[in-house]
Coordinates of C-alpha atoms in Angstrom, one line a residue:
M20 CA 67.0 74.6 -66.1
T21 CA 68.7 78.1 -66.8
T22 CA 68.6 81.2 -64.6
M23 CA 66.2 82.9 -67.2
Q24 CA 63.8 79.9 -67.0
Q25 CA 64.1 80.1 -63.2
L26 CA 63.3 83.8 -63.2
K27 CA 60.2 83.3 -65.4
V28 CA 59.1 80.4 -62.8
L29 CA 59.3 83.0 -60.1
L30 CA 57.4 85.4 -61.9
A31 CA 54.5 83.1 -62.6
V32 CA 54.4 82.2 -59.0
A33 CA 54.4 85.9 -57.9
D34 CA 51.7 86.6 -60.5
H35 CA 49.6 83.8 -59.9
G36 CA 49.8 83.4 -56.0
G37 CA 51.2 80.1 -55.7
F38 CA 53.0 76.9 -57.2
T39 CA 50.0 75.1 -58.5
A40 CA 48.6 78.0 -60.3
A41 CA 52.1 78.9 -61.7
G42 CA 52.5 75.4 -62.7
E43 CA 49.2 75.3 -64.6
R44 CA 50.1 78.5 -66.4
L45 CA 53.6 77.3 -67.4
G46 CA 52.5 73.7 -68.1
M47 CA 54.8 72.3 -65.3
A48 CA 53.9 70.0 -62.4
Q49 CA 53.7 71.8 -59.2
P50 CA 56.9 69.9 -57.4
A51 CA 58.9 71.0 -60.5
V52 CA 57.9 74.7 -59.9
S53 CA 58.9 74.4 -56.2
R54 CA 62.2 73.1 -57.1
S55 CA 63.1 75.8 -59.3
V56 CA 62.1 78.5 -57.0
A57 CA 64.2 76.7 -54.3
A58 CA 67.3 76.4 -56.5
L59 CA 67.1 80.1 -57.2
E60 CA 66.7 81.0 -53.8
A61 CA 69.7 78.7 -53.2
E62 CA 71.9 80.5 -56.0
L63 CA 70.8 84.1 -54.4
G64 CA 71.3 83.2 -50.8
A65 CA 68.0 84.4 -49.6
P66 CA 64.4 83.2 -49.3
L67 CA 62.1 84.8 -51.9
L68 CA 58.9 83.4 -50.7
T69 CA 57.0 82.8 -47.6
R70 CA 55.2 79.6 -47.9
Q71 CA 51.8 79.4 -46.3
R72 CA 48.8 77.0 -46.4
T73 CA 46.8 79.5 -48.4
G74 CA 49.5 80.3 -50.8
V75 CA 52.8 82.3 -50.8
T76 CA 53.8 85.9 -50.3
L77 CA 57.0 87.6 -51.3
T78 CA 59.7 88.5 -49.0
E79 CA 61.6 91.7 -49.2
A80 CA 64.2 89.9 -51.2
G81 CA 61.7 88.4 -53.2
E82 CA 60.0 91.7 -54.1
R83 CA 63.5 93.0 -55.5
A84 CA 64.0 89.9 -57.2
V85 CA 60.7 90.0 -58.9
R86 CA 61.2 93.7 -60.1
R87 CA 64.6 92.9 -61.3
A88 CA 63.4 89.6 -62.9
R89 CA 60.7 91.2 -64.8
E90 CA 63.0 93.7 -66.2
A91 CA 65.4 90.9 -67.2
V92 CA 62.7 88.9 -68.9
R93 CA 61.4 92.0 -70.6
Q94 CA 64.9 92.8 -71.9
V95 CA 65.6 89.5 -73.4
D96 CA 62.1 89.3 -74.9
L97 CA 62.7 92.8 -76.4
L98 CA 66.3 91.6 -77.6
R99 CA 64.7 88.7 -79.7
A100 CA 61.8 90.8 -81.1
E101 CA 64.2 93.6 -82.3
V102 CA 66.5 91.1 -84.0
A103 CA 63.3 89.7 -85.6
E104 CA 62.3 93.1 -86.8
V105 CA 65.6 93.7 -88.6
A106 CA 64.6 90.4 -90.4
G107 CA 61.4 92.0 -91.3
Q108 CA 59.3 89.9 -88.7
I109 CA 57.0 91.2 -85.9
T110 CA 57.2 88.6 -83.1
G111 CA 56.9 88.0 -79.5
T112 CA 54.2 89.1 -77.1
L113 CA 51.9 92.2 -77.0
R114 CA 50.9 92.6 -73.3
I115 CA 48.3 95.2 -73.1
A116 CA 46.7 96.4 -70.0
S117 CA 43.3 97.9 -70.3
L118 CA 40.6 99.5 -68.4
P119 CA 37.6 97.0 -67.9
T120 CA 35.1 99.6 -69.4
A121 CA 37.1 99.8 -72.7
T122 CA 36.0 96.5 -73.8
G123 CA 33.1 98.3 -75.7
T124 CA 35.4 100.5 -77.7
R125 CA 37.3 99.8 -80.9
L126 CA 39.9 97.8 -78.8
P127 CA 38.7 94.2 -79.6
A128 CA 38.4 94.9 -83.3
E129 CA 41.7 96.4 -83.5
L130 CA 43.4 93.5 -81.6
R131 CA 41.6 91.1 -84.0
A132 CA 43.2 92.9 -87.1
F133 CA 46.6 93.1 -85.3
T134 CA 46.7 89.2 -84.8
E135 CA 45.7 88.9 -88.4
R136 CA 48.2 91.0 -89.5
H137 CA 50.8 89.8 -87.3
P138 CA 50.1 86.1 -86.5
L139 CA 53.6 85.6 -84.6
V140 CA 52.5 87.9 -82.0
A141 CA 50.7 86.4 -78.9
V142 CA 48.4 89.1 -77.4
R143 CA 47.9 89.1 -73.6
L144 CA 45.2 91.5 -72.1
I145 CA 45.1 92.3 -68.5
E146 CA 42.5 94.5 -66.8
G147 CA 42.9 97.3 -64.0
S148 CA 41.9 100.5 -62.8
D149 CA 43.5 103.8 -64.3
Q150 CA 46.1 103.9 -61.9
E151 CA 47.2 99.9 -62.1
V152 CA 47.2 100.4 -65.9
R153 CA 49.5 103.2 -65.9
D154 CA 51.6 101.5 -63.0
W155 CA 51.9 98.4 -65.2
L156 CA 53.0 100.3 -68.2
D157 CA 55.6 102.1 -66.1
L158 CA 56.9 98.9 -64.5
G159 CA 57.3 97.1 -67.8
V160 CA 54.3 94.7 -66.9
A161 CA 52.6 95.9 -70.0
D162 CA 53.9 97.1 -73.5
A163 CA 50.8 99.0 -74.1
A164 CA 48.0 100.4 -72.1
V165 CA 44.4 101.9 -72.7
V166 CA 44.3 105.1 -70.7
T167 CA 41.7 107.9 -70.2
L168 CA 43.0 111.1 -71.5
P169 CA 44.7 113.5 -70.7
A170 CA 47.8 111.2 -70.2
P171 CA 50.7 113.7 -69.8
G172 CA 54.2 112.1 -70.7
L173 CA 52.9 109.3 -72.8
R174 CA 52.9 108.8 -76.4
T175 CA 49.3 108.2 -77.3
V176 CA 46.9 107.5 -80.0
L177 CA 43.1 108.0 -79.9
L178 CA 41.1 105.0 -79.4
D179 CA 37.7 106.0 -78.7
S180 CA 35.4 109.0 -77.4
H181 CA 32.1 108.6 -75.9
E182 CA 29.6 110.0 -73.3
M183 CA 29.2 108.9 -69.8
C184 CA 25.5 108.1 -68.6
A185 CA 23.4 107.9 -65.5
V186 CA 22.7 104.3 -64.7
L187 CA 19.0 104.0 -62.7
P188 CA 16.9 101.3 -61.5
A189 CA 13.7 100.9 -63.5
G190 CA 10.9 102.7 -62.2
H191 CA 13.3 105.3 -60.3
R192 CA 11.7 108.7 -60.1
L193 CA 14.7 109.8 -62.1
A194 CA 14.2 107.4 -64.8
E195 CA 11.3 109.2 -66.1
R196 CA 13.5 112.1 -67.0
E197 CA 15.0 112.6 -70.4
A198 CA 18.3 113.5 -68.8
V199 CA 19.6 113.6 -65.4
S200 CA 21.7 116.1 -63.6
Y201 CA 24.8 115.6 -61.1
A202 CA 22.8 117.4 -58.6
D203 CA 20.0 114.8 -59.1
L204 CA 22.4 112.0 -58.5
A205 CA 23.9 113.6 -55.5
E206 CA 20.5 113.3 -53.6
E207 CA 20.7 109.3 -54.0
P208 CA 22.8 106.8 -52.7
F209 CA 25.7 106.3 -55.3
V210 CA 27.3 103.2 -56.4
R211 CA 30.8 104.2 -57.3
P212 CA 32.6 102.1 -60.2
T213 CA 36.3 101.6 -59.5
G214 CA 37.3 100.1 -63.1
G215 CA 38.8 103.3 -64.5
C216 CA 36.0 105.8 -65.4
A217 CA 35.4 107.6 -62.1
Q218 CA 38.0 110.3 -62.6
V219 CA 35.9 111.5 -65.4
F220 CA 32.7 111.9 -63.8
A221 CA 34.3 113.1 -60.7
A222 CA 36.0 116.1 -62.4
A223 CA 32.5 117.0 -63.9
A224 CA 30.6 116.6 -60.7
E225 CA 33.2 119.0 -59.1
Q226 CA 32.9 121.4 -61.9
A227 CA 29.1 121.4 -61.4
G228 CA 29.7 121.9 -57.6
V229 CA 28.5 118.4 -56.4
H230 CA 30.1 116.0 -54.6
L231 CA 28.9 112.1 -55.2
E232 CA 29.7 110.3 -52.0
A233 CA 30.0 106.5 -52.6
T234 CA 27.7 104.5 -50.6
F235 CA 28.8 101.4 -52.4
E236 CA 31.6 100.6 -54.7
A237 CA 32.3 97.8 -57.3
R238 CA 35.0 97.2 -59.9
E239 CA 33.1 95.2 -62.6
M240 CA 30.4 96.9 -64.8
S241 CA 28.2 93.8 -64.2
A242 CA 28.5 94.3 -60.4
V243 CA 27.6 97.9 -60.5
L244 CA 24.5 97.0 -62.8
E245 CA 23.5 94.4 -60.3
M246 CA 23.5 96.8 -57.4
V247 CA 21.7 99.3 -59.5
R248 CA 19.0 96.8 -60.2
A249 CA 18.7 95.9 -56.6
R250 CA 17.9 99.3 -56.0
L251 CA 21.0 99.9 -53.7
G252 CA 21.7 103.3 -55.6
V253 CA 22.4 105.0 -58.7
S254 CA 25.6 105.2 -60.8
I255 CA 27.3 106.4 -63.9
L256 CA 28.9 104.3 -66.6
P257 CA 30.3 104.8 -70.1
S258 CA 27.7 104.7 -72.7
V259 CA 29.5 102.1 -74.7
G260 CA 30.0 98.6 -73.5
V261 CA 27.2 98.7 -70.9
P262 CA 25.1 95.4 -71.2
R263 CA 21.5 95.9 -71.3
L264 CA 20.1 94.6 -68.0
D265 CA 16.4 94.1 -67.2
G266 CA 15.6 96.3 -64.4
T267 CA 17.9 99.3 -65.2
V268 CA 17.9 102.5 -67.6
L269 CA 20.4 104.6 -68.9
R270 CA 19.8 108.3 -69.2
P271 CA 22.2 111.3 -70.7
L272 CA 23.9 113.4 -68.1
V273 CA 23.8 117.1 -67.6
P274 CA 26.0 118.6 -68.3
R275 CA 27.5 116.2 -71.0
T276 CA 30.2 114.2 -69.8
P277 CA 32.5 113.2 -72.7
R278 CA 35.1 110.3 -71.8
T279 CA 38.1 109.9 -74.2
V280 CA 40.5 106.9 -74.1
A281 CA 43.8 106.0 -75.9
V282 CA 46.3 103.6 -76.5
A283 CA 49.6 104.4 -74.8
V284 CA 53.1 103.0 -75.1
S285 CA 56.4 103.5 -73.1
A286 CA 59.6 105.2 -74.5
S287 CA 61.1 101.7 -74.7
A288 CA 57.9 100.0 -76.6
S289 CA 58.6 96.6 -78.2
P290 CA 58.4 96.2 -81.6
A291 CA 54.9 94.6 -81.3
A292 CA 53.7 97.6 -79.3
R293 CA 55.1 100.2 -81.8
A294 CA 53.4 98.1 -84.7
F295 CA 49.9 98.1 -82.7
L296 CA 50.4 101.8 -82.2
E297 CA 51.0 102.6 -85.7
Q298 CA 48.1 100.4 -86.8
L299 CA 45.7 102.6 -84.7
Q300 CA 47.6 105.8 -86.1
T301 CA 46.8 104.7 -89.7
G302 CA 43.3 104.1 -88.9
A303 CA 42.9 107.5 -87.3
D304 CA 44.6 109.1 -90.2
Q305 CA 42.4 107.4 -92.7
G306 CA 39.1 108.1 -90.8

């Protein structure tokens, strides 16, 4: 096994938390994964992982090795993709990091159109909070990212703009109103979503002179809705992509709170990432 293959195995173990999960991801037997990491440790002269019954954790040397390995693998992938680009082909992998609440935007349709146009590109979607998404883009874990605007320092193309809305239990006193103010919500237990939209409504609440103190927090939109349906509190979510759940109602916010998301790429974007951004830009220009 080459050193590059060993680095990919190490990254799989680090990303998936163990030898078995990494083996499933790579199509390798667990003992082969373990031997690959052990061989790399012997070559580098330091343990990279701490083996535990519940999984593995990176040592300090392992954290440094993973950081360098990720960049090395990325550079080799980028080399192959750029050589293919010279020959007129877009290949490789488009790793796109997204906010969980962006699934109700144009993103799925744009990715489908991209894969139809570039069948040699594999698309990998990972989800996280705004900060995680930007960190993954900075670290090279992702080639492109869906971010909430403004996003200073990043090259972006608009993806979608929509309103935030209040989420209330059915039968709640505020559910009878046509619109709900931030001051109204501040009087209720609040379920704070941590999946990437909190910074938008937190800024609007601050401008309204209101502090929304979180009684509960949940990352997934479905979890936020279930907690509201259970009458644990009220919440705020994007008006797009929110599944209609019996026992919950949506109401417009006062003041109106728009949220704009865009796709961003790093300065060293891969050919696949640049092609995806160009597709979005073309669509925006035609729209």
